[in-house]
């Protein structure tokens, strides 16, 4: 299973913008990358994700909890630094992104493109569906915000 995720990561890194690699696909390119494989602080289990927007401490069986990850872009600096967030199929993730310039956010594999105005947070709600490794990025300039590993 780890090998499939690594191969998927290589396929996405080799493809760049517009690339989404299902977890089971192999790539013929052998790109060597020093991309951070460490998870961001929000990639831990949903039990203690730190920045959850939910005020309820009990788990509801009807509606799964939404994990929230806040990202800001200043110039070419992304905070927190781009990392990998693991998302189970059916799990929900809310991205709240603030950029210091007008831009467009693209989340590959979820087919989300949203315009963002300088200084105004944009909220993007995602639900893990097809297993694979996907990227969220800005377009002007092209900056990786995070990688989403759907399992």
Coordinates of N, CA and C in Angstrom, one line a residue:
X1 N 0.8 -1.2 0.0 CA 0.0 0.0 0.0 C 0.9 1.2 0.0
X2 N 2.0 1.3 0.8 CA 2.9 2.4 0.8 C 3.5 2.6 -0.5
X3 N 3.9 1.5 -1.2 CA 4.5 1.6 -2.5 C 3.6 2.3 -3.5
X4 N 2.3 2.0 -3.5 CA 1.3 2.6 -4.4 C 1.2 4.1 -4.1
X5 N 1.3 4.5 -2.8 CA 1.2 5.9 -2.5 C 2.4 6.7 -3.0
X6 N 3.6 6.0 -2.8 CA 4.8 6.6 -3.3 C 4.8 6.8 -4.8
X7 N 4.4 5.7 -5.5 CA 4.3 5.8 -7.0 C 3.3 6.9 -7.4
X8 N 2.2 7.0 -6.7 CA 1.2 8.1 -7.0 C 1.9 9.4 -6.8
X9 N 2.7 9.6 -5.7 CA 3.3 10.8 -5.4 C 4.3 11.2 -6.5
X10 N 5.0 10.2 -7.0 CA 6.0 10.4 -8.1 C 5.2 10.9 -9.4
X11 N 4.1 10.2 -9.6 CA 3.3 10.6 -10.8 C 2.8 12.0 -10.7
X12 N 2.3 12.4 -9.6 CA 1.8 13.8 -9.4 C 3.0 14.8 -9.5
X13 N 4.1 14.5 -8.9 CA 5.2 15.4 -8.9 C 5.7 15.6 -10.4
X14 N 5.7 14.5 -11.1 CA 6.2 14.5 -12.5 C 5.2 15.2 -13.4
X15 N 3.9 15.1 -13.1 CA 2.9 15.7 -13.9 C 2.7 17.2 -13.7
X16 N 3.0 17.6 -12.5 CA 2.8 19.1 -12.2 C 1.4 19.5 -12.2
X17 N 1.1 20.7 -12.6 CA -0.2 21.2 -12.6 C -1.1 20.4 -13.6
X18 N -2.3 20.0 -13.1 CA -3.2 19.3 -13.9 C -3.1 17.8 -13.7
X19 N -2.1 17.4 -12.9 CA -1.9 15.9 -12.7 C -2.6 15.4 -11.4
X20 N -3.3 14.3 -11.6 CA -3.8 13.6 -10.4 C -3.6 12.1 -10.7
X21 N -3.0 11.4 -9.8 CA -2.7 10.0 -10.0 C -3.4 9.1 -9.1
X22 N -4.3 8.3 -9.6 CA -5.0 7.3 -8.7 C -3.9 6.5 -8.0
X23 N -4.2 6.1 -6.7 CA -3.2 5.4 -5.9 C -2.7 4.1 -6.5
X24 N -3.4 3.5 -7.4 CA -2.9 2.2 -7.9 C -2.1 2.4 -9.2
X25 N -2.0 3.6 -9.7 CA -1.3 3.7 -11.0 C 0.2 3.9 -10.8
X26 N 1.0 3.4 -11.7 CA 2.4 3.5 -11.7 C 2.9 4.5 -12.7
X27 N 4.0 5.1 -12.5 CA 4.5 6.1 -13.4 C 5.8 5.6 -14.0
X28 N 5.9 5.8 -15.3 CA 7.2 5.3 -15.9 C 8.3 6.3 -15.7
X29 N 8.1 7.5 -15.2 CA 9.2 8.4 -14.9 C 9.7 8.1 -13.5
X30 N 11.0 8.3 -13.3 CA 11.5 8.1 -12.0 C 12.1 9.4 -11.5
X31 N 11.2 10.3 -11.2 CA 11.6 11.6 -10.7 C 12.1 11.5 -9.3
X32 N 13.3 12.0 -9.0 CA 13.8 12.1 -7.7 C 13.4 13.5 -7.1
X33 N 12.8 13.4 -6.0 CA 12.3 14.7 -5.4 C 12.6 14.7 -3.9
X34 N 12.9 15.9 -3.4 CA 13.1 16.0 -2.0 C 11.9 16.7 -1.4
X35 N 10.7 16.4 -2.0 CA 9.4 16.9 -1.5 C 9.2 16.4 0.0
X36 N 8.7 17.3 0.8 CA 8.5 16.9 2.2 C 7.4 15.8 2.2
X37 N 7.7 14.7 2.9 CA 6.8 13.7 3.0 C 6.2 13.7 4.4
X38 N 6.5 14.7 5.2 CA 6.0 14.7 6.5 C 4.6 15.3 6.4
X39 N 3.8 14.9 7.3 CA 2.4 15.4 7.3 C 2.3 16.7 8.0
X40 N 1.3 17.5 7.6 CA 1.1 18.7 8.4 C 0.4 18.4 9.7
X41 N 0.3 19.4 10.5 CA -0.2 19.1 11.9 C -1.7 18.7 11.8
X42 N -2.4 19.0 10.7 CA -3.8 18.6 10.6 C -4.0 17.2 10.0
X43 N -2.9 16.5 9.7 CA -3.1 15.2 9.1 C -3.2 14.1 10.1
X44 N -3.2 14.4 11.4 CA -3.4 13.4 12.4 C -4.8 13.0 12.4
X45 N -5.1 12.0 13.2 CA -6.5 11.5 13.3 C -7.4 12.6 13.6
X46 N -8.7 12.5 13.2 CA -9.7 13.5 13.4 C -10.0 13.8 14.9
X47 N -9.5 12.9 15.8 CA -9.8 13.1 17.2 C -9.1 14.3 17.8
X48 N -7.9 14.7 17.3 CA -7.3 15.9 17.9 C -6.6 16.7 16.7
X49 N -7.4 17.3 15.9 CA -6.9 18.0 14.7 C -6.6 19.4 15.0
X50 N -6.8 19.9 16.2 CA -6.3 21.2 16.5 C -7.2 22.3 16.1
X51 N -7.4 22.5 14.8 CA -8.1 23.7 14.3 C -9.5 23.4 13.8
X52 N -10.2 22.5 14.4 CA -11.6 22.1 14.0 C -12.6 23.2 14.2
X53 N -13.4 23.4 13.2 CA -14.5 24.5 13.3 C -15.6 24.0 14.1
X54 N -15.7 22.7 14.5 CA -16.8 22.1 15.2 C -16.7 22.4 16.6
X55 N -17.8 22.9 17.2 CA -17.8 23.2 18.7 C -18.3 22.0 19.5
X56 N -18.7 21.0 18.8 CA -19.3 19.8 19.5 C -18.2 18.8 19.8
X57 N -18.2 18.3 21.1 CA -17.1 17.3 21.4 C -17.6 15.9 21.2
X58 N -18.9 15.7 21.1 CA -19.4 14.3 20.8 C -19.4 14.0 19.4
X59 N -19.2 12.8 19.0 CA -19.1 12.4 17.6 C -20.5 12.0 17.2
X60 N -20.9 12.6 16.1 CA -22.3 12.3 15.5 C -22.2 11.3 14.5
X61 N -23.1 10.3 14.5 CA -23.0 9.2 13.5 C -23.7 9.7 12.2
X62 N -24.5 10.7 12.3 CA -25.2 11.1 11.1 C -24.3 12.0 10.2
X63 N -23.5 12.9 10.8 CA -22.7 13.8 10.0 C -21.3 13.7 10.5
X64 N -20.4 13.2 9.6 CA -19.0 13.2 10.0 C -18.4 14.5 10.3
X65 N -17.5 14.6 11.2 CA -16.8 15.9 11.6 C -16.1 16.4 10.4
X66 N -16.0 17.7 10.3 CA -15.2 18.4 9.3 C -13.9 18.9 9.9
X67 N -12.8 18.5 9.3 CA -11.5 19.0 9.7 C -11.2 20.3 9.0
X68 N -10.7 21.3 9.6 CA -10.4 22.6 9.0 C -8.9 22.8 9.0
X69 N -8.4 23.3 7.8 CA -7.0 23.6 7.7 C -7.0 25.0 7.1
X70 N -6.3 25.9 7.9 CA -6.1 27.3 7.4 C -4.8 27.5 6.8
X71 N -4.7 28.1 5.6 CA -3.5 28.3 4.8 C -3.4 29.8 4.5
X72 N -2.3 30.4 4.6 CA -2.1 31.7 4.1 C -0.9 31.8 3.2
X73 N -1.0 32.7 2.2 CA 0.1 32.9 1.2 C 0.5 34.4 1.3
X74 N 1.8 34.6 1.6 CA 2.3 35.9 1.6 C 3.5 35.9 0.6
X75 N 3.3 36.7 -0.5 CA 4.4 36.6 -1.6 C 4.4 35.2 -2.1
X76 N 5.6 34.6 -2.0 CA 5.7 33.2 -2.4 C 5.8 32.2 -1.2
X77 N 5.5 32.7 -0.1 CA 5.6 31.9 1.2 C 4.2 31.4 1.6
X78 N 4.2 30.0 1.7 CA 2.9 29.3 2.1 C 3.1 28.9 3.6
X79 N 2.0 29.2 4.4 CA 2.1 28.9 5.8 C 0.8 28.2 6.2
X80 N 0.8 27.1 6.8 CA 2.0 26.3 7.1 C 2.7 25.8 5.8
X81 N 3.9 25.4 5.9 CA 4.6 25.0 4.7 C 3.9 23.8 4.0
X82 N 3.9 23.7 2.7 CA 3.2 22.6 2.0 C 3.6 21.3 2.6
X83 N 2.6 20.5 2.9 CA 2.8 19.1 3.4 C 1.7 18.2 2.8
X84 N 1.7 17.0 3.3 CA 0.7 16.0 2.8 C -0.4 15.8 3.9
X85 N -1.6 15.9 3.5 CA -2.8 15.7 4.4 C -3.4 14.4 3.9
X86 N -3.6 13.5 4.9 CA -4.2 12.2 4.6 C -5.7 12.3 4.8
X87 N -6.5 11.8 3.9 CA -8.0 12.0 4.0 C -8.6 10.6 3.6
X88 N -9.4 10.1 4.5 CA -10.1 8.8 4.2 C -11.2 9.1 3.2
X89 N -11.6 8.1 2.4 CA -12.7 8.2 1.5 C -13.9 8.5 2.4
X90 N -14.7 9.5 2.0 CA -15.8 10.0 2.7 C -15.5 11.0 3.8
X91 N -14.3 11.2 4.1 CA -13.9 12.2 5.2 C -14.0 13.6 4.5
X92 N -14.3 14.5 5.4 CA -14.5 15.9 4.9 C -13.4 16.8 5.4
X93 N -12.9 17.7 4.5 CA -11.9 18.7 4.9 C -12.3 20.0 4.4
X94 N -12.2 21.0 5.2 CA -12.5 22.4 4.9 C -11.1 23.2 4.8
X95 N -10.8 23.7 3.7 CA -9.7 24.6 3.5 C -10.1 26.0 3.6
X96 N -9.5 26.8 4.4 CA -9.7 28.3 4.5 C -8.4 28.9 4.1
X97 N -8.4 29.5 2.9 CA -7.2 30.0 2.3 C -7.2 31.5 2.1
X98 N -6.2 32.2 2.6 CA -6.1 33.7 2.5 C -4.8 33.9 1.7
X99 N -4.9 34.7 0.7 CA -3.8 35.1 -0.2 C -3.6 36.6 -0.2
X100 N -2.4 37.1 -0.3 CA -2.1 38.5 -0.2 C -2.3 39.2 -1.6
X101 N -2.7 38.5 -2.6 CA -2.9 39.0 -4.0 C -4.1 38.3 -4.6
X102 N -4.7 38.9 -5.6 CA -5.8 38.2 -6.4 C -5.2 37.0 -7.1
X103 N -5.9 35.9 -7.0 CA -5.3 34.7 -7.6 C -6.5 33.7 -7.8
X104 N -6.1 32.5 -8.2 CA -7.0 31.4 -8.3 C -6.5 30.2 -7.6
X105 N -7.3 29.5 -6.9 CA -7.0 28.2 -6.2 C -7.5 27.1 -7.0
X106 N -6.7 26.1 -7.2 CA -7.1 24.9 -8.0 C -6.8 23.6 -7.1
X107 N -7.8 22.8 -6.9 CA -7.6 21.5 -6.2 C -7.8 20.4 -7.2
X108 N -6.7 19.8 -7.6 CA -6.8 18.7 -8.6 C -7.5 17.5 -8.0
X109 N -8.2 16.7 -8.8 CA -8.8 15.5 -8.4 C -10.2 15.8 -7.8
X110 N -10.4 17.0 -7.4 CA -11.7 17.4 -6.8 C -12.4 18.4 -7.8
X111 N -11.6 18.8 -8.9 CA -12.1 19.7 -9.9 C -12.7 21.0 -9.3
X112 N -11.9 21.6 -8.4 CA -12.3 22.8 -7.8 C -11.4 23.9 -8.2
X113 N -11.9 25.0 -8.8 CA -11.2 26.2 -9.1 C -12.0 27.4 -8.5
X114 N -11.3 28.1 -7.6 CA -12.0 29.3 -7.0 C -11.1 30.5 -7.1
X115 N -11.7 31.6 -7.5 CA -11.0 32.9 -7.5 C -10.9 33.4 -6.1
X116 N -9.8 34.0 -5.7 CA -9.6 34.5 -4.4 C -9.1 36.0 -4.5
X117 N -9.7 36.8 -3.7 CA -9.4 38.2 -3.7 C -8.4 38.5 -2.6
X118 N -7.4 39.4 -2.8 CA -6.4 39.7 -1.8 C -7.0 40.0 -0.5
X119 N -6.5 39.3 0.5 CA -6.8 39.5 1.9 C -8.2 38.9 2.4
X120 N -9.0 38.4 1.4 CA -10.3 37.8 1.8 C -10.2 36.3 1.8
X121 N -10.5 35.7 2.9 CA -10.4 34.2 3.0 C -11.4 33.6 2.0
X122 N -11.0 32.5 1.4 CA -11.9 31.7 0.6 C -12.0 30.3 1.2
X123 N -13.2 29.8 1.3 CA -13.4 28.5 1.9 C -13.7 27.4 0.8
X124 N -13.0 26.3 0.9 CA -13.2 25.2 0.0 C -13.5 24.0 0.8
X125 N -14.7 23.4 0.6 CA -15.1 22.1 1.3 C -14.8 21.0 0.3
X126 N -14.1 20.0 0.8 CA -13.7 18.8 0.1 C -14.2 17.5 0.8
X127 N -14.5 16.5 0.0 CA -14.8 15.2 0.6 C -14.0 14.2 -0.2
X128 N -13.2 13.4 0.6 CA -12.4 12.3 -0.1 C -13.3 11.4 -0.8
X129 N -13.0 11.2 -2.1 CA -13.7 10.2 -2.9 C -12.8 9.2 -3.5
X130 N -12.3 9.4 -4.7 CA -11.4 8.4 -5.4 C -10.0 8.4 -4.7
X131 N -9.5 7.3 -4.4 CA -8.2 7.2 -3.8 C -7.1 7.7 -4.7
X132 N -6.2 8.4 -4.2 CA -5.1 9.0 -5.0 C -4.4 10.1 -4.3
X133 N -3.4 10.7 -5.0 CA -2.6 11.8 -4.4 C -2.9 13.0 -5.3
X134 N -3.4 14.1 -4.7 CA -3.8 15.3 -5.4 C -3.1 16.5 -4.8
X135 N -3.1 17.6 -5.6 CA -2.5 18.8 -5.2 C -3.5 19.9 -5.1
X136 N -3.3 20.8 -4.2 CA -4.0 22.1 -4.2 C -2.9 23.2 -4.4
X137 N -3.2 24.1 -5.3 CA -2.2 25.1 -5.6 C -2.8 26.5 -6.0
X138 N -2.0 27.5 -6.0 CA -2.4 28.8 -6.6 C -1.9 28.8 -8.0
X139 N -2.4 29.7 -8.8 CA -2.0 29.8 -10.2 C -1.1 30.9 -10.5
X140 N -1.1 32.0 -9.8 CA -0.4 33.2 -10.1 C 0.3 33.8 -8.9
X141 N 1.5 33.3 -8.5 CA 2.3 32.3 -9.2 C 1.9 30.9 -8.8
X142 N 2.4 29.9 -9.5 CA 2.1 28.6 -9.2 C 2.8 28.2 -7.9
X143 N 2.0 28.0 -6.9 CA 2.6 27.5 -5.6 C 1.8 26.4 -5.1
X144 N 2.5 25.3 -4.6 CA 1.8 24.2 -4.0 C 1.3 24.6 -2.6
X145 N 0.1 24.4 -2.3 CA -0.5 24.7 -1.0 C -0.4 23.4 -0.1
X146 N -0.7 22.3 -0.7 CA -0.7 21.0 0.0 C -0.9 19.9 -0.9
X147 N -0.6 18.7 -0.5 CA -1.0 17.5 -1.2 C -2.0 16.8 -0.4
X148 N -3.0 16.2 -1.1 CA -4.1 15.4 -0.4 C -3.9 14.0 -0.8
X149 N -3.8 13.1 0.2 CA -3.7 11.7 -0.1 C -5.0 11.1 0.4
X150 N -5.8 10.7 -0.6 CA -7.1 10.1 -0.3 C -6.9 8.6 -0.3
X151 N -7.3 7.9 0.9 CA -7.1 6.5 1.0 C -8.4 5.8 1.1

